[in-house]
Every structure is written in structure tokens, then in C-alpha cells.
Coordinates of C-alpha atoms in Angstrom, one line a residue:
Chain H
M1266 CA 92.6 75.8 89.1
S1267 CA 95.0 77.9 87.2
S1268 CA 93.8 81.4 87.9
A1269 CA 93.9 81.6 91.6
I1270 CA 95.1 85.2 91.8
H1271 CA 93.5 88.0 90.0
A1272 CA 95.0 91.5 90.6
R1273 CA 94.2 94.8 89.0
F1274 CA 95.8 97.9 90.4
N1275 CA 96.1 101.5 89.3
L1276 CA 98.2 103.8 91.2
H1277 CA 99.4 107.3 90.3
W1278 CA 102.0 108.9 92.4
P1279 CA 104.2 111.8 91.5
G1280 CA 106.8 110.3 89.2
F1281 CA 105.5 106.8 89.5
T1282 CA 102.6 104.9 88.0
L1283 CA 101.5 101.3 88.6
D1284 CA 99.0 99.9 86.1
V1285 CA 98.7 96.2 86.1
D1286 CA 96.0 93.6 85.4
L1287 CA 97.2 90.1 86.1
T1288 CA 96.0 86.6 86.4
L1289 CA 98.5 84.5 88.2
P1290 CA 98.6 80.7 88.8
G1291 CA 97.4 79.3 92.0
R1292 CA 100.4 77.2 92.6
G1293 CA 104.2 77.5 92.2
V1294 CA 106.5 80.5 92.5
T1295 CA 105.7 83.6 90.4
A1296 CA 108.7 85.9 90.2
L1297 CA 107.9 89.6 89.9
F1298 CA 110.9 90.7 88.0
G1299 CA 112.2 94.1 87.0
H1300 CA 114.6 96.9 87.7
S1301 CA 114.3 99.0 90.7
G1302 CA 111.5 101.5 90.2
S1303 CA 109.6 99.0 88.0
G1304 CA 106.9 98.7 90.6
K1305 CA 107.4 95.2 91.6
T1306 CA 107.5 95.9 95.4
T1307 CA 104.6 98.3 95.1
L1308 CA 102.6 95.6 93.4
L1309 CA 103.5 93.1 96.1
R1310 CA 102.5 95.7 98.8
C1311 CA 99.2 96.3 97.0
V1312 CA 98.5 92.5 97.1
A1313 CA 99.3 92.5 100.8
G1314 CA 97.1 95.5 101.5
L1315 CA 100.0 97.5 102.9
E1316 CA 99.5 100.0 100.1
R1317 CA 96.1 101.1 99.2
A1318 CA 95.3 101.3 95.5
P1319 CA 91.8 102.9 95.4
G1320 CA 89.6 101.3 92.8
G1321 CA 91.8 98.2 92.6
Y1322 CA 90.6 94.6 92.5
L1323 CA 92.2 91.6 94.1
A1324 CA 90.9 88.0 94.5
V1325 CA 93.0 85.2 95.9
G1326 CA 91.6 81.7 95.5
G1327 CA 88.1 82.9 94.8
E1328 CA 88.1 85.2 97.9
E1329 CA 87.9 88.9 97.2
W1330 CA 90.4 90.9 99.2
Q1331 CA 89.7 94.2 97.4
D1332 CA 86.9 95.3 95.2
G1333 CA 85.8 98.9 94.6
S1334 CA 84.6 100.1 98.0
H1335 CA 85.6 96.9 99.9
F1336 CA 89.1 96.7 101.2
L1337 CA 90.1 93.8 103.5
P1338 CA 92.8 95.2 105.9
T1339 CA 96.2 93.4 105.8
Y1340 CA 95.6 91.7 109.2
R1341 CA 92.5 90.0 107.9
R1342 CA 94.2 88.6 104.8
S1343 CA 95.4 85.0 104.8
L1344 CA 98.9 85.8 103.7
G1345 CA 102.5 85.5 104.8
Y1346 CA 104.9 88.3 104.0
V1347 CA 108.7 88.2 104.1
F1348 CA 110.3 91.6 103.9
Q1349 CA 113.6 92.4 102.4
E1350 CA 115.1 93.0 105.9
A1351 CA 113.9 90.2 108.2
S1352 CA 111.9 92.7 110.3
L1353 CA 111.8 90.4 113.3
F1354 CA 110.4 92.0 116.5
P1355 CA 113.5 92.9 118.5
H1356 CA 111.7 92.6 121.8
L1357 CA 110.9 88.9 121.2
S1358 CA 113.0 85.8 120.9
A1359 CA 113.1 83.9 117.6
R1360 CA 110.4 81.6 119.1
G1361 CA 108.4 84.6 120.2
N1362 CA 108.5 85.9 116.7
L1363 CA 107.5 82.6 115.3
E1364 CA 104.6 82.3 117.7
Y1365 CA 103.4 85.9 117.3
G1366 CA 101.4 85.2 114.2
M1367 CA 100.6 81.6 115.1
K1368 CA 98.7 82.8 118.2
R1369 CA 96.5 84.9 116.0
V1370 CA 95.3 82.4 113.4
R1371 CA 92.9 79.6 114.1
D1372 CA 94.6 76.8 112.2
A1373 CA 98.3 77.7 112.4
M1374 CA 101.0 75.1 112.0
A1375 CA 101.3 72.7 114.8
G1376 CA 103.0 69.5 115.7
S1377 CA 104.9 67.7 113.0
A1378 CA 104.1 70.4 110.3
L1379 CA 105.7 73.0 112.5
D1380 CA 108.6 70.8 113.3
H1381 CA 109.0 70.1 109.6
A1382 CA 109.1 73.8 108.8
V1383 CA 111.6 74.5 111.6
E1384 CA 113.8 71.7 110.4
L1385 CA 113.4 72.7 106.7
L1386 CA 114.7 76.2 107.5
G1387 CA 117.3 74.9 110.0
I1388 CA 116.3 77.2 112.8
G1389 CA 115.7 74.6 115.5
T1390 CA 118.7 75.6 117.6
L1391 CA 118.2 79.3 117.2
L1392 CA 114.7 79.6 118.7
D1393 CA 115.8 80.8 122.1
R1394 CA 118.0 83.6 120.8
R1395 CA 117.0 87.2 120.3
P1396 CA 117.1 88.7 116.9
D1397 CA 120.2 90.7 117.6
Q1398 CA 122.0 87.5 118.4
L1399 CA 121.2 86.1 115.0
S1400 CA 123.1 86.6 111.7
G1401 CA 121.3 88.2 108.8
G1402 CA 120.8 84.9 107.1
E1403 CA 119.4 83.3 110.3
R1404 CA 117.1 86.2 110.9
Q1405 CA 115.7 85.9 107.4
R1406 CA 115.1 82.1 107.9
V1407 CA 113.2 82.8 111.1
A1408 CA 111.2 85.5 109.2
I1409 CA 110.3 82.9 106.5
A1410 CA 109.3 80.3 109.1
R1411 CA 107.2 83.0 110.9
A1412 CA 105.3 83.7 107.6
L1413 CA 104.9 80.0 106.8
A1414 CA 103.7 79.0 110.3
L1415 CA 100.5 81.0 109.6
K1416 CA 99.6 78.4 106.9
P1417 CA 98.7 81.3 104.6
R1418 CA 96.9 80.9 101.3
L1419 CA 99.5 83.1 99.6
L1420 CA 103.1 83.7 100.4
L1421 CA 104.6 87.1 99.5
M1422 CA 108.4 87.6 99.4
D1423 CA 110.0 90.9 98.8
E1424 CA 113.6 90.4 97.7
P1425 CA 114.2 88.2 100.7
L1426 CA 117.9 87.7 99.7
A1427 CA 118.7 91.2 98.5
A1428 CA 119.9 92.5 101.8
L1429 CA 122.3 89.5 102.3
D1430 CA 125.8 89.1 101.1
L1431 CA 126.7 86.3 98.6
K1432 CA 127.6 83.8 101.3
R1433 CA 124.3 84.3 103.2
K1434 CA 122.4 84.1 99.9
Q1435 CA 123.9 80.8 99.2
E1436 CA 123.0 79.7 102.7
I1437 CA 119.3 80.5 102.2
L1438 CA 118.8 79.6 98.6
P1439 CA 118.8 75.8 99.2
Y1440 CA 116.1 76.4 101.9
L1441 CA 114.0 78.4 99.4
E1442 CA 114.5 75.6 96.8
R1443 CA 113.2 73.0 99.3
L1444 CA 110.3 75.3 100.0
H1445 CA 109.6 75.6 96.3
D1446 CA 109.2 71.8 96.1
D1447 CA 107.3 71.5 99.3
L1448 CA 104.8 74.4 99.2
E1449 CA 101.2 73.9 98.0
I1450 CA 100.4 77.6 98.0
P1451 CA 101.2 80.2 95.4
V1452 CA 104.2 82.4 96.1
L1453 CA 104.8 85.9 94.7
Y1454 CA 108.5 86.5 94.8
V1455 CA 109.9 90.0 94.0
T1456 CA 113.4 90.0 92.7
H1457 CA 115.8 91.7 90.3
S1458 CA 118.2 88.8 90.3
P1459 CA 118.1 86.6 87.2
D1460 CA 119.9 84.0 89.2
E1461 CA 117.1 83.7 91.8
V1462 CA 114.6 83.6 89.0
A1463 CA 116.4 80.7 87.4
H1464 CA 116.6 78.8 90.7
L1465 CA 113.1 79.4 92.1
A1466 CA 110.5 80.7 89.7
D1467 CA 108.0 78.7 87.7
H1468 CA 106.2 81.8 86.3
L1469 CA 107.5 85.2 85.5
V1470 CA 105.9 88.6 85.5
L1471 CA 108.2 91.1 83.8
L1472 CA 107.6 94.6 85.0
E1473 CA 108.8 97.8 83.4
E1474 CA 108.0 101.3 84.7
G1475 CA 104.9 100.1 86.6
A1476 CA 103.4 98.1 83.7
V1477 CA 103.5 94.4 82.8
R1478 CA 105.7 93.9 79.9
A1479 CA 105.1 90.1 79.7
A1480 CA 103.8 87.3 82.0
G1481 CA 103.9 83.6 81.5
P1482 CA 105.8 80.3 82.2
L1483 CA 109.4 80.9 83.0
G1484 CA 110.9 78.8 80.2
E1485 CA 108.9 80.6 77.6
L1486 CA 109.5 84.2 78.8
M1487 CA 113.3 83.6 79.2
T1488 CA 113.5 82.6 75.6
R1489 CA 111.2 85.2 73.9
L1490 CA 113.4 87.2 71.6
D1491 CA 111.3 90.3 71.9
L1492 CA 112.0 90.5 75.7
P1493 CA 115.2 91.8 77.3
L1494 CA 116.0 88.5 79.1
A1495 CA 116.9 86.6 75.9
R1496 CA 119.0 89.5 74.7
D1497 CA 121.0 89.8 77.9
E1498 CA 124.7 88.9 78.0
A1499 CA 123.8 86.2 80.5
A1500 CA 120.7 85.0 78.6
E1501 CA 119.9 81.4 79.4
S1502 CA 117.2 78.7 79.0
I1503 CA 115.6 76.8 81.8
I1504 CA 114.5 73.2 81.1
E1505 CA 112.7 70.9 83.5
T1506 CA 114.0 67.4 83.4
V1507 CA 113.7 64.1 85.2
V1508 CA 116.6 61.9 86.4
A1509 CA 116.5 59.0 84.0
G1510 CA 119.5 57.0 85.1
H1511 CA 123.1 57.0 86.2
D1512 CA 126.3 55.8 84.5
D1513 CA 128.5 54.8 87.3
N1514 CA 131.3 53.8 84.9
Y1515 CA 131.7 57.3 83.5
K1516 CA 130.1 59.0 86.5
L1517 CA 127.3 60.6 84.5
T1518 CA 123.7 61.2 85.2
Y1519 CA 121.1 61.2 82.4
L1520 CA 118.3 63.8 82.5
D1521 CA 115.3 63.3 80.3
F1522 CA 113.0 65.9 79.0
R1523 CA 110.4 66.2 76.3
G1524 CA 113.0 66.9 73.7
G1525 CA 115.6 64.4 74.5
R1526 CA 118.3 63.6 77.0
F1527 CA 121.1 65.5 78.7
A1528 CA 124.1 63.9 80.2
V1529 CA 125.6 65.7 83.2
G1530 CA 128.2 64.9 85.9
R1531 CA 126.9 62.3 88.4
L1532 CA 124.1 63.7 90.6
Q1533 CA 123.2 62.5 94.0
R1534 CA 119.6 62.3 93.1
K1535 CA 117.3 59.4 92.8
I1536 CA 115.9 58.2 89.4
G1537 CA 112.5 59.8 88.7
K1538 CA 113.3 62.9 90.7
P1539 CA 112.9 66.3 88.9
A1540 CA 115.9 68.4 88.1
R1541 CA 115.8 71.9 86.7
V1542 CA 118.7 72.8 84.4
R1543 CA 119.9 76.1 83.0
I1544 CA 121.8 76.4 79.8
H1545 CA 123.6 79.6 78.8
A1546 CA 122.8 80.8 75.3
R1547 CA 126.6 81.3 74.8
D1548 CA 127.1 77.6 75.6
V1549 CA 124.9 76.4 72.7
S1550 CA 126.2 76.1 69.1
I1551 CA 124.3 75.0 66.1
S1552 CA 125.3 72.5 63.4
L1553 CA 123.4 71.1 60.4
K1554 CA 124.6 67.5 60.9
E1555 CA 124.8 65.4 64.0
H1556 CA 128.5 65.4 64.6
R1557 CA 129.6 62.1 66.1
D1558 CA 133.2 63.2 66.0
S1559 CA 132.9 65.9 68.6
S1560 CA 133.7 65.9 72.3
I1561 CA 130.4 67.6 73.0
V1562 CA 128.2 65.1 74.8
N1563 CA 124.8 66.8 74.5
I1564 CA 123.8 67.0 70.9
I1565 CA 120.0 67.4 70.4
A1566 CA 117.8 67.6 67.4
A1567 CA 116.2 71.0 67.1
Q1568 CA 114.2 73.3 64.9
V1569 CA 115.0 76.9 64.3
Q1570 CA 112.1 79.0 65.4
E1571 CA 113.2 82.6 65.4
L1572 CA 116.3 84.6 64.9
A1573 CA 117.1 88.1 66.1
P1574 CA 120.2 90.3 65.8
L1575 CA 121.9 90.9 69.1
N1576 CA 124.5 93.4 68.0
D1577 CA 126.4 94.0 64.8
W1578 CA 128.1 90.6 64.9
Q1579 CA 126.0 88.3 67.0
M1580 CA 122.6 86.7 66.6
V1581 CA 120.4 85.0 69.1
V1582 CA 118.4 82.0 67.9
R1583 CA 115.5 80.3 69.6
L1584 CA 115.5 76.6 68.9
G1585 CA 112.6 74.3 69.6
L1586 CA 113.6 70.9 71.0
G1587 CA 111.6 67.7 70.8
P1588 CA 109.3 66.2 68.2
E1589 CA 106.9 69.2 68.2
A1590 CA 109.7 71.6 68.9
T1591 CA 108.0 72.7 72.1
V1592 CA 111.0 73.0 74.5
P1593 CA 112.7 76.3 73.8
L1594 CA 116.4 76.7 73.9
L1595 CA 118.5 79.8 73.2
A1596 CA 121.7 79.8 71.2
R1597 CA 124.0 82.7 70.6
I1598 CA 126.0 82.5 67.4
T1599 CA 127.8 84.9 65.1
R1600 CA 125.9 86.6 62.3
R1601 CA 128.4 85.0 59.9
S1602 CA 127.5 81.5 61.1
A1603 CA 123.8 82.2 60.7
D1604 CA 124.4 83.2 57.1
M1605 CA 126.7 80.3 56.4
L1606 CA 124.3 77.7 57.8
E1607 CA 121.4 79.6 56.1
L1608 CA 119.4 79.4 59.3
T1609 CA 115.8 80.3 58.7
P1610 CA 112.7 79.6 60.8
G1611 CA 111.6 76.0 60.4
K1612 CA 115.0 74.6 59.5
N1613 CA 116.0 71.4 61.2
V1614 CA 119.4 71.5 62.9
F1615 CA 121.3 70.1 65.9
A1616 CA 122.0 72.0 69.1
Q1617 CA 125.4 71.3 70.6
V1618 CA 125.2 72.1 74.3
K1619 CA 128.6 72.6 75.9
S1620 CA 127.4 73.0 79.5
V1621 CA 124.3 72.0 81.4
V1622 CA 124.1 73.4 84.9
L1623 CA 121.7 72.2 87.6
A1624 CA 119.5 75.0 88.9
D1625 CA 117.8 73.5 91.9
Chain V
M297 CA 113.1 121.9 162.2
G298 CA 111.6 119.9 159.4
F299 CA 108.3 120.2 157.6
S300 CA 105.3 121.8 159.1
D301 CA 101.8 120.4 158.6
A302 CA 101.2 123.0 155.9
D303 CA 104.4 121.9 154.2
L304 CA 103.4 118.3 154.3
A305 CA 100.0 119.1 152.9
A306 CA 101.6 121.0 150.1
I307 CA 103.9 118.1 149.3
W308 CA 101.1 115.6 149.3
L309 CA 99.0 117.9 147.1
T310 CA 101.8 118.3 144.7
L311 CA 102.4 114.6 144.4
R312 CA 98.7 113.9 143.9
L313 CA 98.5 116.6 141.2
A314 CA 101.5 115.4 139.4
G315 CA 100.5 111.8 139.6
I316 CA 97.0 112.3 138.3
T317 CA 98.2 114.7 135.6
T318 CA 100.8 112.2 134.4
V319 CA 98.3 109.4 134.2
L320 CA 95.8 111.6 132.3
L321 CA 98.6 112.8 130.0
L322 CA 99.7 109.3 129.1
I323 CA 96.1 108.5 128.2
I324 CA 95.4 111.7 126.3
G325 CA 98.9 112.3 125.0
T326 CA 99.5 108.9 123.5
P327 CA 96.8 109.2 120.8
I328 CA 97.9 112.7 120.0
A329 CA 101.6 111.6 119.8
W330 CA 100.5 108.6 117.6
W331 CA 98.6 110.9 115.3
L332 CA 101.5 113.4 115.1
A333 CA 104.0 110.7 114.5
R334 CA 102.1 109.0 111.7
T335 CA 99.8 111.5 110.0
R336 CA 100.5 113.0 106.6
S337 CA 97.8 115.6 107.1
N338 CA 98.4 119.3 106.7
W339 CA 97.2 119.7 110.2
K340 CA 100.3 118.1 111.6
G341 CA 102.2 121.4 111.8
P342 CA 99.5 123.5 113.5
V343 CA 98.6 120.7 116.0
G344 CA 102.2 120.1 116.8
A345 CA 102.7 123.8 117.3
V346 CA 99.7 124.1 119.6
V347 CA 100.9 121.1 121.7
A348 CA 104.4 122.7 122.0
L349 CA 103.0 126.2 122.9
P350 CA 103.5 125.8 126.7
L351 CA 107.2 125.3 126.0
V352 CA 107.6 128.9 125.0
L353 CA 104.6 130.7 126.6
P354 CA 105.0 132.4 129.9
P355 CA 103.0 130.3 132.4
T356 CA 101.0 133.3 133.4
V357 CA 99.8 133.8 129.8
L358 CA 98.7 130.2 129.6
G359 CA 97.1 130.4 133.0
F360 CA 95.3 133.7 132.2
Y361 CA 93.6 132.2 129.2
L362 CA 92.8 129.0 131.0
L363 CA 91.3 131.1 133.8
L364 CA 89.1 132.9 131.3
A365 CA 88.1 129.7 129.5
M366 CA 87.2 127.9 132.7
G367 CA 85.7 130.9 134.4
P368 CA 81.9 131.3 134.7
N369 CA 81.7 133.1 131.3
G370 CA 84.2 131.0 129.4
P371 CA 83.2 128.1 127.2
V372 CA 84.7 125.5 129.5
G373 CA 83.1 127.1 132.5
Q374 CA 79.7 127.2 130.8
F375 CA 80.1 123.5 130.0
T376 CA 81.1 122.6 133.6
Q377 CA 78.2 124.6 135.0
W378 CA 75.8 122.9 132.6
L379 CA 77.2 119.6 133.9
G380 CA 76.4 120.9 137.3
I381 CA 79.9 120.7 138.7
G382 CA 80.4 124.5 139.0
T383 CA 83.5 126.2 137.7
L384 CA 87.0 124.8 137.8
P385 CA 89.3 127.7 138.9
F386 CA 90.4 127.6 142.5
T387 CA 89.7 123.9 142.7
F388 CA 92.1 120.9 142.6
W389 CA 90.6 119.7 139.4
G390 CA 91.1 123.1 137.8
L391 CA 94.8 122.6 138.6
V392 CA 94.7 119.2 137.0
V393 CA 93.2 120.5 133.8
A394 CA 95.7 123.4 133.7
S395 CA 98.6 121.0 134.4
V396 CA 97.5 118.7 131.6
F397 CA 97.8 121.6 129.1
Y398 CA 101.0 122.9 130.7
S399 CA 102.9 119.6 130.7
M400 CA 101.4 118.3 127.5
P401 CA 104.5 118.8 125.3
F402 CA 106.7 117.0 127.8
V403 CA 104.7 113.9 127.4
V404 CA 103.6 114.1 123.8
Q405 CA 107.1 114.8 122.3
P406 CA 109.0 111.8 123.8
I407 CA 106.2 109.5 122.8
Q408 CA 106.0 111.0 119.4
N409 CA 109.7 110.7 118.9
A410 CA 109.7 107.1 120.0
I411 CA 106.9 106.1 117.7
E412 CA 108.5 108.0 114.8
S413 CA 111.8 106.2 115.3
L414 CA 110.0 102.8 115.2
G415 CA 109.1 103.4 111.6
E416 CA 106.4 101.7 109.6
R417 CA 108.1 98.3 109.4
P418 CA 107.2 96.7 112.8
L419 CA 103.6 97.8 112.3
E420 CA 103.5 96.3 108.8
A421 CA 105.1 93.1 110.0
A422 CA 102.5 92.9 112.8
A423 CA 99.7 93.4 110.3
T424 CA 101.0 90.6 108.1
L425 CA 101.0 88.4 111.2
R426 CA 97.3 89.1 111.7
A427 CA 97.6 91.6 114.5
G428 CA 94.9 94.3 114.4
P429 CA 95.7 98.0 115.2
W430 CA 95.0 97.7 119.0
D431 CA 96.7 94.4 119.2
T432 CA 99.7 95.9 117.4
F433 CA 99.8 98.9 119.8
F434 CA 99.9 96.8 122.9
T435 CA 102.2 94.0 121.7
V436 CA 104.6 95.8 119.4
V437 CA 104.4 99.6 119.8
L438 CA 104.2 99.8 123.6
P439 CA 107.1 97.3 124.2
L440 CA 109.3 98.9 121.5
A441 CA 108.6 102.5 122.4
R442 CA 108.8 101.9 126.2
P443 CA 111.8 104.1 126.7
G444 CA 109.8 107.0 125.1
F445 CA 106.8 106.3 127.4
F446 CA 109.2 106.1 130.4
T447 CA 110.8 109.4 129.5
A448 CA 107.4 111.0 128.9
A449 CA 106.0 109.9 132.3
I450 CA 109.0 111.2 134.2
L451 CA 109.2 114.5 132.4
G452 CA 105.4 115.0 132.7
F453 CA 105.5 114.3 136.4
A454 CA 108.6 116.4 137.1
H455 CA 107.4 119.3 135.1
T456 CA 104.0 119.3 136.8
V457 CA 105.7 119.3 140.2
G458 CA 107.7 122.4 139.2
E459 CA 104.8 124.5 137.9
F460 CA 104.2 127.8 139.6
G461 CA 102.8 130.5 137.4
V462 CA 99.9 128.5 136.1
V463 CA 99.0 127.4 139.6
L464 CA 98.8 130.9 140.9
M465 CA 96.7 132.0 138.0
I466 CA 94.2 129.1 138.1
G467 CA 94.3 127.9 141.7
G468 CA 95.4 130.8 143.7
N469 CA 96.8 129.8 147.1
I470 CA 94.2 127.7 149.0
P471 CA 95.9 125.5 151.6
G472 CA 95.2 121.8 151.0
V473 CA 93.3 122.5 147.8
T474 CA 95.6 124.4 145.4
R475 CA 98.7 125.3 147.5
V476 CA 101.4 123.2 146.0
V477 CA 105.1 123.1 147.0
S478 CA 106.3 125.9 144.7
V479 CA 103.6 128.2 146.0
Q480 CA 104.3 127.2 149.6
I481 CA 108.0 128.1 149.1
Y482 CA 106.9 131.5 147.7
D483 CA 104.7 132.0 150.8
H484 CA 107.6 131.2 153.1
V485 CA 109.9 133.6 151.3
E486 CA 107.2 136.3 151.4
A487 CA 106.9 135.8 155.1
L488 CA 110.8 135.9 155.4
E489 CA 110.7 132.3 156.7
Y490 CA 114.0 131.4 155.0
A491 CA 114.7 128.3 156.9
E492 CA 111.4 126.8 156.0
A493 CA 111.8 127.8 152.5
H494 CA 115.2 126.1 152.5
W495 CA 113.8 122.8 153.6
L496 CA 111.2 122.7 150.8
A497 CA 113.5 124.2 148.2
A498 CA 116.3 121.8 148.9
T499 CA 113.8 119.0 148.8
M500 CA 112.8 120.1 145.4
V501 CA 116.4 120.3 144.2
I502 CA 117.1 116.8 145.5
F503 CA 113.9 115.5 144.0
S504 CA 114.6 117.0 140.6
F505 CA 118.1 115.6 140.7
L506 CA 116.9 112.1 141.5
V507 CA 114.3 112.2 138.8
L508 CA 116.8 113.2 136.2
L509 CA 119.3 110.7 137.5
A510 CA 116.6 108.0 137.2
L511 CA 115.8 109.2 133.7
Y512 CA 119.4 109.0 132.6
T513 CA 120.4 105.7 134.3
L514 CA 117.2 103.6 134.3
N515 CA 116.0 104.5 130.9
P516 CA 116.4 101.4 128.7
A517 CA 117.3 103.5 125.7
T518 CA 120.4 105.1 127.3
R519 CA 121.3 101.9 129.0
R520 CA 121.3 100.0 125.8
K521 CA 123.6 102.5 124.2
Q522 CA 126.1 102.1 127.0
A523 CA 126.0 98.3 126.8

């Protein structure tokens, strides 16, 4: 079922308003994305019940957590919550922290599932230490395990990487990516980092000043020209592919998607495995003919769907790849090129992709 | 020399009064401290001020009003008479009630500070880990705020041991019932028994010193800072 979470909240504080009505998918990672003050953390806290929004409504997987007069307190909600700072209990060891919640739910993780989570997060050797003997990244991994061990129906993460430096971020990101592939439950992930969105999110909720600007599948929202993401200097497209084969002679890996095939540097990934790639808009150029006399490897048939001016000399173009032009890809070109190629919606062109980067 | 029987009775009475008062204050003061630490109500100021009043009031003033309240015509006195236990002034339990008011700020404030310094986060984390409010109090708040409770207990005990004016107003000077050490010292001095007064007074000085020494060296909070 696709509408596992229904949330409607109305909050009016001095200088801040939250007004959302959302239906979110019951599986995968939904990023709540926006600037600070956009209400993303408040929304997450409302879902957790840490913030009371009188008159709000919240149902998770068919179970009502809040409805008019009825408000299920946080400790009765089947959720896991990861705070921005790990917030481990300082008087308990890492193991004590992990077990604190497990003791309080009937069907917590046990046996091999628990071992798997501990191994997935790489905290097996840290369990006997106290929080003040752990690094920031280690603490956050314990905090994630502590939330997962409850086997919640919903995992809430509030900028779990924001308090960490770049090195620690890169230490945790792979764990989160593995979680993303592993988890059966929906995850709400608050972030203001486009990078984390590109790596982790399947769906996106774009928040602006306490209101939902747009919500939908990641690939679609990142390439909608009426939204700020596509107009950003670092605008990019996300495409889900599958490893189709390897060329061991040229050390290349072929990634197939519904619109064609990319060749990238040799990946250590088995054939048939999914691979998410990100393509910067500035790395995509457009030509009318399929140039065989170019060093660019990835040339894909595409259709112009929409154009929008970016500034006084650049345009951003949304292309559709594949037979029905269903896979969106952004290209940033000069206004002069757009005029010279006479680009208009519906025109068939070729996208030349200079660089394809793996994002998971 | 040494302690006379009357001195020993006074010491025993004092310790009993301070012990019972401290236990009662931890039970009564903790919810008050909790409320003061976490409420956003407009009543926080007035309630906090009332709790702190004994810090600035002359003990005789406090004792005078408690005497009136607990007397036969006071509201508390009417209530205790209705309960059939008579009136509280000039009884041990009258002293206990007075001491609870008198030492309240010394217990409430350290606990309140400890709970305030915990912040919301540990409580929220506990809630997301399925701990209800009572569960959270005993498994998170109490262990984390332990230094505050420790300080509160010691200060409450020591302050009760040292009270004088309130005791005189409420309890008078009944040997074995309301005559605590500070009153006994006063009696010795009145009777020009300076040697006896010295014994008790010096004992109080040493006791107070040891209590404060314990507070500063054993308290996990100060110890952690040194480590």
C-alpha cells in the first residue's frame, strides 16, 4: 500500500506557522527537505508526538496516532527516533542504551536480526563503552541501532549527520545507504543537505516556511523546473539503474535504465544489482545528431520537455529519456545554444552526458 | 565531662527530626522541583518565590505564622483537630511540619537546578524508546540528576539540624519532645554552663564541617569536574 502515512498538522506559534497535509509512502526513505526554519524538524516532532499540534491528524499504517481529541503519547507510538545529536543516555553503556528500548517493547529485535543490525552499523566492538568514550560518529551509529532495535513501524531521523564533520559523515553515510536497501519500514529523514537527499531519499517533501511546496518521487521533484532544486547551481538528476554487465577489457560497467544504458568506470557490483546514479545538469550537453566522433561515451536519445531561463545567459532544460520520455534528465546550456538548436518542447535530441556518478 | 543525658536526648531528637524531615522533603520537594523546572505556567514565579521565602524570612516570622496556622484556631489546627490528633504546636510532629517548610528551598532548589540542566532531550529520547513518565523518572532522571538529589538531601538535613528560631516558636523547649541541640545549647548558655555549651557547639561545628566536606568531595558532580 502506498499511502501508509497520512499527516495533517496546523501549528501557529509567534513567528512560525506549520500547515501541512501529506500522504507519504509506506516504504522507502522520504526526505523532508528545506532551509532552517522551514518547519521540517517541527513536522517530524509532530509525527513523533514530541510536539503537540492540537486538532492535527496522523495515521501510520492504518493506525491512528492522533485524531481530534485523541493523542497517543510518544512512548506508545511504534517509532524509532534518531536525534541530530546522538542523545545517548550518559549513565548507560552503549549496550545499556541499545537495550533500554528493547526491554520496553514486546517484539524487539533479538538473535540474528540484532546481530545483523549491530554488524550493519559496525558497533559490535563498542558495546561495552560509555557514550563519552565514543566518537561523534560512533555515538550516532549506536543511536541508530538503538532506534532500529525496537523494530518500529516508522523510523524518524532528524538530520542525523548534521552535527558531524565531513569525515564522520562519510563514515556514517555508507551505513545509512545499507539501511536504505535493508529496511522494510518507511523512514522520514529530515535534512537540508542535497547530497544526503541524492544518496538516501526515494521521495521528497519540499518544505518552505512551514508549508509543503511540493512532494513526490525524488527523480521527478529534482527535475521540476518550477522548483528551486532544478535551478540550483548544483542541480542534478537522479536515475535508478541496474548493473547490466562489465567490460573487463576497458574496465567499464554498463548500467541499464528505462531510457538506455550508461557506461561508467568498473564497479565492484554484481550484475542485476541496483545502482543509483546522479548526473549534474552542468555535465549534460545537447546535440541534434548522435555524434559518433566524440569522446563522450554516454550519448542517449532524448526529448525536450521543458525549458526555463536560469539567468541572463543560461537555460535549464528538462529532457525525457527512453521511448516514452519518462526518465527526466536536466541539462544546463547557454541561451545562445538553445536558440541555435531551436530547442522547443517535443523536439528529439541527444543528451551527451560527460559524467555519471554513483550515488549509493 | 562529655554529654549529659539531656544532651544525648537533644542530639537524638535532632537527628530524628532532620532525618524524617529530609525524607519527607525528598518526597514532597521532588514533584515541586519537577514542576518548577519544567512548567511554562505563569505560576512558576509565585510558587518559586513562596518556596524560597524561608531563605530570607526571619525564622521567628515563619514560626509565628506556622504557630497561628497550626494552633487551635488556625486552619491547619482545625483540620488536625477534626482528624482527632489534636494540635501540632509543642509536639515533635509540629516540629517536623515546621522544618519541612523551613528547609524546603534547600531541597527543592538543587533538585530543580539538576532537572533544569538535564534539558528536554533525555526525556524525549526515553519517550521515543517507549519509557512512560514514571519509568523515565526512575531510569533516566533520577540517575542523571543524582548529584542534585544528593546535594538536596545533605543541605536539607544540615539546615534542619541548624534551625533554632522556628523550633522555639513552634515547639518551645520540651525535653525529649522538642528540645533540639540548638535549643539545648541556648539553655546551657542561659544557665552559664559554658563547658557544656562548648561540647555541643563544637560538635555542631565539626558536624557541619563534615557535612560540607562530604558535599564537596563525595558529590559526583564536583568529582567529575575534577577528573
